[in-house]
Short mmCIF file of C-alpha atoms in Angstrom, two decimals:
data_model
loop_
_atom_site.label_atom_id
_atom_site.label_comp_id
_atom_site.label_asym_id
_atom_site.label_seq_id
_atom_site.Cartn_x
_atom_site.Cartn_y
_atom_site.Cartn_z
CA GLY A 113 -5.43 1.35 -17.09
CA GLU A 114 -2.69 -0.14 -14.96
CA ASN A 115 -3.75 -3.34 -13.28
CA VAL A 116 -2.29 -5.94 -10.90
CA GLU A 117 -4.03 -9.28 -10.44
CA GLN A 118 -3.25 -11.45 -7.44
CA HIS A 119 -4.05 -15.11 -6.75
CA PRO A 120 -5.20 -16.87 -4.71
CA SER A 121 -7.42 -14.67 -2.57
CA THR A 122 -7.17 -17.13 0.31
CA LEU A 123 -4.48 -19.70 1.07
CA SER A 124 -4.51 -22.17 3.95
CA VAL A 125 -1.41 -24.25 4.73
CA GLN A 126 -0.09 -26.38 7.55
CA GLU A 127 2.84 -25.13 9.58
CA GLY A 128 6.07 -26.09 7.86
CA ASP A 129 4.56 -26.17 4.37
CA SER A 130 5.47 -23.73 1.61
CA ALA A 131 3.15 -21.00 0.34
CA VAL A 132 3.18 -19.37 -3.08
CA ILE A 133 1.29 -16.24 -4.09
CA LYS A 134 1.23 -15.09 -7.70
CA CYS A 135 0.69 -11.70 -9.32
CA THR A 136 0.47 -10.47 -12.89
CA TYR A 137 0.78 -6.89 -14.05
CA SER A 138 -0.27 -5.05 -17.16
CA ASP A 139 2.23 -2.19 -17.59
CA SER A 140 5.31 -3.42 -19.43
CA ALA A 141 7.21 -0.38 -18.13
CA SER A 142 6.80 -1.47 -14.49
CA ASN A 143 10.24 -1.96 -12.98
CA TYR A 144 9.77 -2.31 -9.22
CA PHE A 145 7.74 -5.00 -7.45
CA PRO A 146 7.34 -4.92 -3.66
CA TRP A 147 5.44 -7.27 -1.38
CA TYR A 148 3.68 -6.08 1.76
CA LYS A 149 2.40 -7.98 4.78
CA GLN A 150 -0.59 -6.57 6.62
CA GLU A 151 -1.75 -7.96 9.94
CA LEU A 152 -5.29 -7.29 11.07
CA GLY A 153 -5.83 -3.62 11.84
CA LYS A 154 -2.23 -2.70 11.15
CA ARG A 155 -0.38 -0.91 8.37
CA PRO A 156 1.12 -2.71 5.39
CA GLN A 157 4.80 -3.46 5.96
CA LEU A 158 7.34 -4.08 3.23
CA ILE A 159 8.75 -7.60 3.49
CA ILE A 160 10.69 -7.96 0.25
CA ASP A 161 11.00 -6.25 -3.11
CA ILE A 162 12.58 -6.89 -6.48
CA ARG A 163 13.65 -4.67 -9.35
CA SER A 164 13.28 -5.49 -12.99
CA ASN A 165 16.97 -6.16 -13.57
CA VAL A 166 16.87 -9.12 -11.18
CA GLY A 167 15.07 -12.45 -11.67
CA GLU A 168 15.05 -13.67 -8.11
CA LYS A 169 15.70 -12.37 -4.61
CA LYS A 170 15.77 -14.25 -1.33
CA ASP A 171 15.68 -13.19 2.30
CA GLN A 172 15.74 -16.09 4.75
CA ARG A 173 12.40 -17.93 4.33
CA ILE A 174 11.00 -15.46 1.81
CA ALA A 175 11.81 -15.28 -1.88
CA VAL A 176 10.40 -13.40 -4.85
CA THR A 177 10.74 -14.35 -8.51
CA LEU A 178 10.08 -12.14 -11.52
CA ASN A 179 9.33 -13.10 -15.11
CA LYS A 180 9.30 -9.88 -17.11
CA THR A 181 8.45 -11.57 -20.37
CA ALA A 182 5.29 -13.06 -18.93
CA LYS A 183 4.70 -10.04 -16.68
CA HIS A 184 4.27 -12.04 -13.53
CA PHE A 185 5.99 -12.29 -10.18
CA SER A 186 5.56 -14.56 -7.20
CA LEU A 187 6.16 -14.63 -3.45
CA HIS A 188 7.45 -17.86 -1.96
CA ILE A 189 7.40 -18.51 1.79
CA THR A 190 9.09 -21.69 2.99
CA GLU A 191 8.75 -23.43 6.37
CA THR A 192 5.65 -21.39 7.17
CA GLN A 193 4.91 -20.49 10.77
CA PRO A 194 1.65 -19.38 12.43
CA GLU A 195 3.02 -15.84 12.70
CA ASP A 196 3.15 -15.72 8.90
CA SER A 197 -0.66 -15.58 8.97
CA ALA A 198 -1.68 -12.21 7.51
CA VAL A 199 -2.85 -10.58 4.28
CA TYR A 200 -0.13 -10.23 1.66
CA PHE A 201 -0.26 -7.61 -1.09
CA CYS A 202 1.83 -7.45 -4.22
CA ALA A 203 2.38 -4.18 -6.05
CA ALA A 204 3.91 -2.95 -9.27
CA SER A 205 5.39 0.45 -9.98
CA ILE A 206 3.95 2.76 -12.58
CA ARG A 207 5.90 5.48 -14.36
CA GLY A 208 9.22 4.26 -13.12
CA PHE A 209 9.18 4.17 -9.33
CA GLN A 210 6.73 7.02 -8.86
CA LYS A 211 3.50 5.18 -8.11
CA LEU A 212 2.49 1.74 -6.87
CA VAL A 213 -0.59 -0.18 -7.95
CA PHE A 214 -1.58 -2.90 -5.50
CA GLY A 215 -3.09 -6.32 -5.97
CA THR A 216 -6.27 -7.35 -4.18
CA GLY A 217 -4.49 -9.28 -1.46
CA THR A 218 -4.08 -12.90 -0.34
CA ARG A 219 -5.19 -13.99 3.10
CA LEU A 220 -2.67 -16.58 4.29
CA LEU A 221 -3.63 -18.81 7.19
CA VAL A 222 -0.97 -21.07 8.67
CA SER A 223 -2.39 -23.73 10.96
CA PRO A 224 -0.24 -25.24 13.73
CA GLU B 147 13.19 3.40 13.01
CA ALA B 148 11.59 6.48 11.43
CA GLU B 149 7.83 6.36 11.06
CA VAL B 150 5.06 8.09 9.19
CA ALA B 151 2.72 9.69 11.72
CA GLN B 152 -1.03 9.79 11.15
CA SER B 153 -3.91 11.08 13.22
CA PRO B 154 -6.50 10.41 14.33
CA ARG B 155 -6.19 6.64 14.56
CA TYR B 156 -9.97 6.17 14.44
CA LYS B 157 -12.76 8.51 13.39
CA ILE B 158 -16.51 8.06 13.48
CA THR B 159 -18.54 10.71 11.74
CA GLU B 160 -22.08 11.17 10.61
CA LYS B 161 -23.04 11.27 6.97
CA SER B 162 -22.78 14.78 5.46
CA GLN B 163 -20.30 15.97 8.07
CA ALA B 164 -16.77 17.12 7.32
CA VAL B 165 -13.76 15.09 8.38
CA ALA B 166 -10.01 15.66 8.13
CA PHE B 167 -6.96 13.43 8.45
CA TRP B 168 -3.38 14.46 9.10
CA CYS B 169 -0.10 12.90 8.02
CA ASP B 170 3.50 13.73 8.88
CA PRO B 171 5.91 11.82 6.64
CA ILE B 172 9.39 10.67 7.48
CA SER B 173 11.71 13.66 7.68
CA GLY B 174 13.24 14.44 4.32
CA HIS B 175 10.81 12.32 2.30
CA ALA B 176 9.78 14.45 -0.66
CA THR B 177 7.03 12.18 -1.97
CA LEU B 178 3.83 11.69 0.00
CA TYR B 179 0.87 9.50 -0.91
CA TRP B 180 -2.66 9.14 0.38
CA TYR B 181 -4.21 5.73 -0.22
CA ARG B 182 -7.68 4.45 0.61
CA GLN B 183 -8.11 0.82 1.61
CA ILE B 184 -11.62 -0.57 1.71
CA LEU B 185 -11.96 -3.63 3.93
CA GLY B 186 -10.82 -6.74 2.10
CA GLN B 187 -9.21 -4.87 -0.78
CA GLY B 188 -5.81 -3.52 -1.68
CA PRO B 189 -4.84 0.12 -1.17
CA GLU B 190 -5.90 2.50 -3.95
CA LEU B 191 -4.07 5.74 -4.60
CA LEU B 192 -6.03 8.92 -4.00
CA VAL B 193 -3.34 11.59 -4.36
CA GLN B 194 0.42 11.87 -4.72
CA PHE B 195 2.53 14.88 -3.74
CA GLN B 196 6.06 15.72 -4.76
CA ASP B 197 7.13 18.32 -2.22
CA GLU B 198 4.15 20.72 -2.13
CA SER B 199 2.88 19.94 -5.62
CA VAL B 200 0.19 17.46 -6.59
CA VAL B 201 1.63 14.93 -9.04
CA ASP B 202 -1.38 12.66 -9.42
CA ASP B 203 -4.93 13.17 -8.17
CA SER B 204 -6.70 11.37 -10.99
CA GLN B 205 -8.50 9.00 -8.57
CA LEU B 206 -9.43 11.65 -6.02
CA PRO B 207 -13.21 12.37 -5.94
CA LYS B 208 -12.70 16.08 -6.20
CA ASP B 209 -16.32 16.99 -5.58
CA ARG B 210 -15.89 15.98 -1.95
CA PHE B 211 -12.21 15.24 -1.30
CA SER B 212 -9.37 17.72 -1.04
CA ALA B 213 -5.72 17.36 -0.07
CA GLU B 214 -2.97 19.81 0.63
CA ARG B 215 0.70 19.83 1.57
CA LEU B 216 1.30 23.54 1.88
CA LYS B 217 4.93 23.58 3.04
CA GLY B 218 5.95 20.30 1.47
CA VAL B 219 6.10 18.53 4.80
CA ASP B 220 2.90 17.38 6.53
CA SER B 221 -0.36 16.89 4.69
CA THR B 222 -4.11 17.03 5.32
CA LEU B 223 -6.82 15.05 3.54
CA LYS B 224 -10.36 16.35 3.89
CA ILE B 225 -13.75 14.90 3.03
CA GLN B 226 -16.80 17.15 2.86
CA PRO B 227 -19.49 15.95 2.97
CA ALA B 228 -18.74 12.40 4.10
CA GLU B 229 -20.81 9.58 2.61
CA LEU B 230 -21.43 6.05 3.87
CA GLY B 231 -19.23 4.65 1.10
CA ASP B 232 -16.24 6.61 2.41
CA SER B 233 -15.88 4.20 5.33
CA ALA B 234 -12.38 2.77 4.90
CA MET B 235 -8.80 2.91 6.14
CA TYR B 236 -6.95 6.00 4.91
CA LEU B 237 -3.25 5.31 4.66
CA CYS B 238 -0.49 7.84 4.22
CA ALA B 239 2.87 6.77 2.85
CA SER B 240 6.11 8.54 2.06
CA ARG B 241 9.19 7.86 0.01
CA SER B 242 12.52 9.61 -0.29
CA ARG B 243 13.39 11.45 -3.46
CA GLN B 244 15.81 8.87 -4.74
CA GLY B 245 17.54 5.65 -3.86
CA ASP B 246 14.82 4.30 -1.57
CA TYR B 247 12.04 2.90 -3.68
CA GLY B 248 9.90 1.31 -1.00
CA TYR B 249 7.03 3.15 0.58
CA THR B 250 6.76 3.47 4.32
CA PHE B 251 3.14 3.47 5.42
CA GLY B 252 1.67 5.16 8.45
CA SER B 253 -0.68 3.30 10.78
CA GLY B 254 -3.67 4.78 9.02
CA THR B 255 -6.94 6.40 10.03
CA ARG B 256 -9.93 4.09 10.12
CA LEU B 257 -12.99 6.11 9.15
CA THR B 258 -16.52 4.95 9.88
CA VAL B 259 -19.36 7.01 8.44
CA VAL B 260 -22.73 6.39 10.10
#
């Protein structure tokens, strides 16, 4: 079945460092790849997304890259801040944009 | 900013009891999803509606779970009887018919079965 793998499960960095989270997907027809940030006890919130016709997208300190050939995509956070601490989920669309399959999450801890 | 409304926010129920969750999507959003998120894991799709029709319920445990969206607007997810393993966050999300590909999630209902 459709599957999204996410690594690492936990990531600890010092404030100001960069953080990279990687995901791979199994469905070659996937064409939409969002990233969600979830703070403890709160709902997942969309922070950035990328479509299959684009290789890279950037929004201030956050960027996402996509390699369709290898079927993997990554989230890059630069100049991390303590408020970036949260669980981050990647997802890949199935059957066009109809359904999202989520990764298992990465707990990011940014220490001051 | 438009939001997806969910209630209740928290629910504690005893094993074998019935429990129901409610979701009101963003106005005009034709697609509605119910996801279950077990602590420490990613959300898993339970059921997807397009207007009032079920599009995908392949992961819904139909012996105990049911979902409906009778008028194509708000939706109810029911569990009967609840089991200990049902303890999780139940998230509702909605998406417009076209042009907006990102989901908007509600705040969820945290269910604890004791």
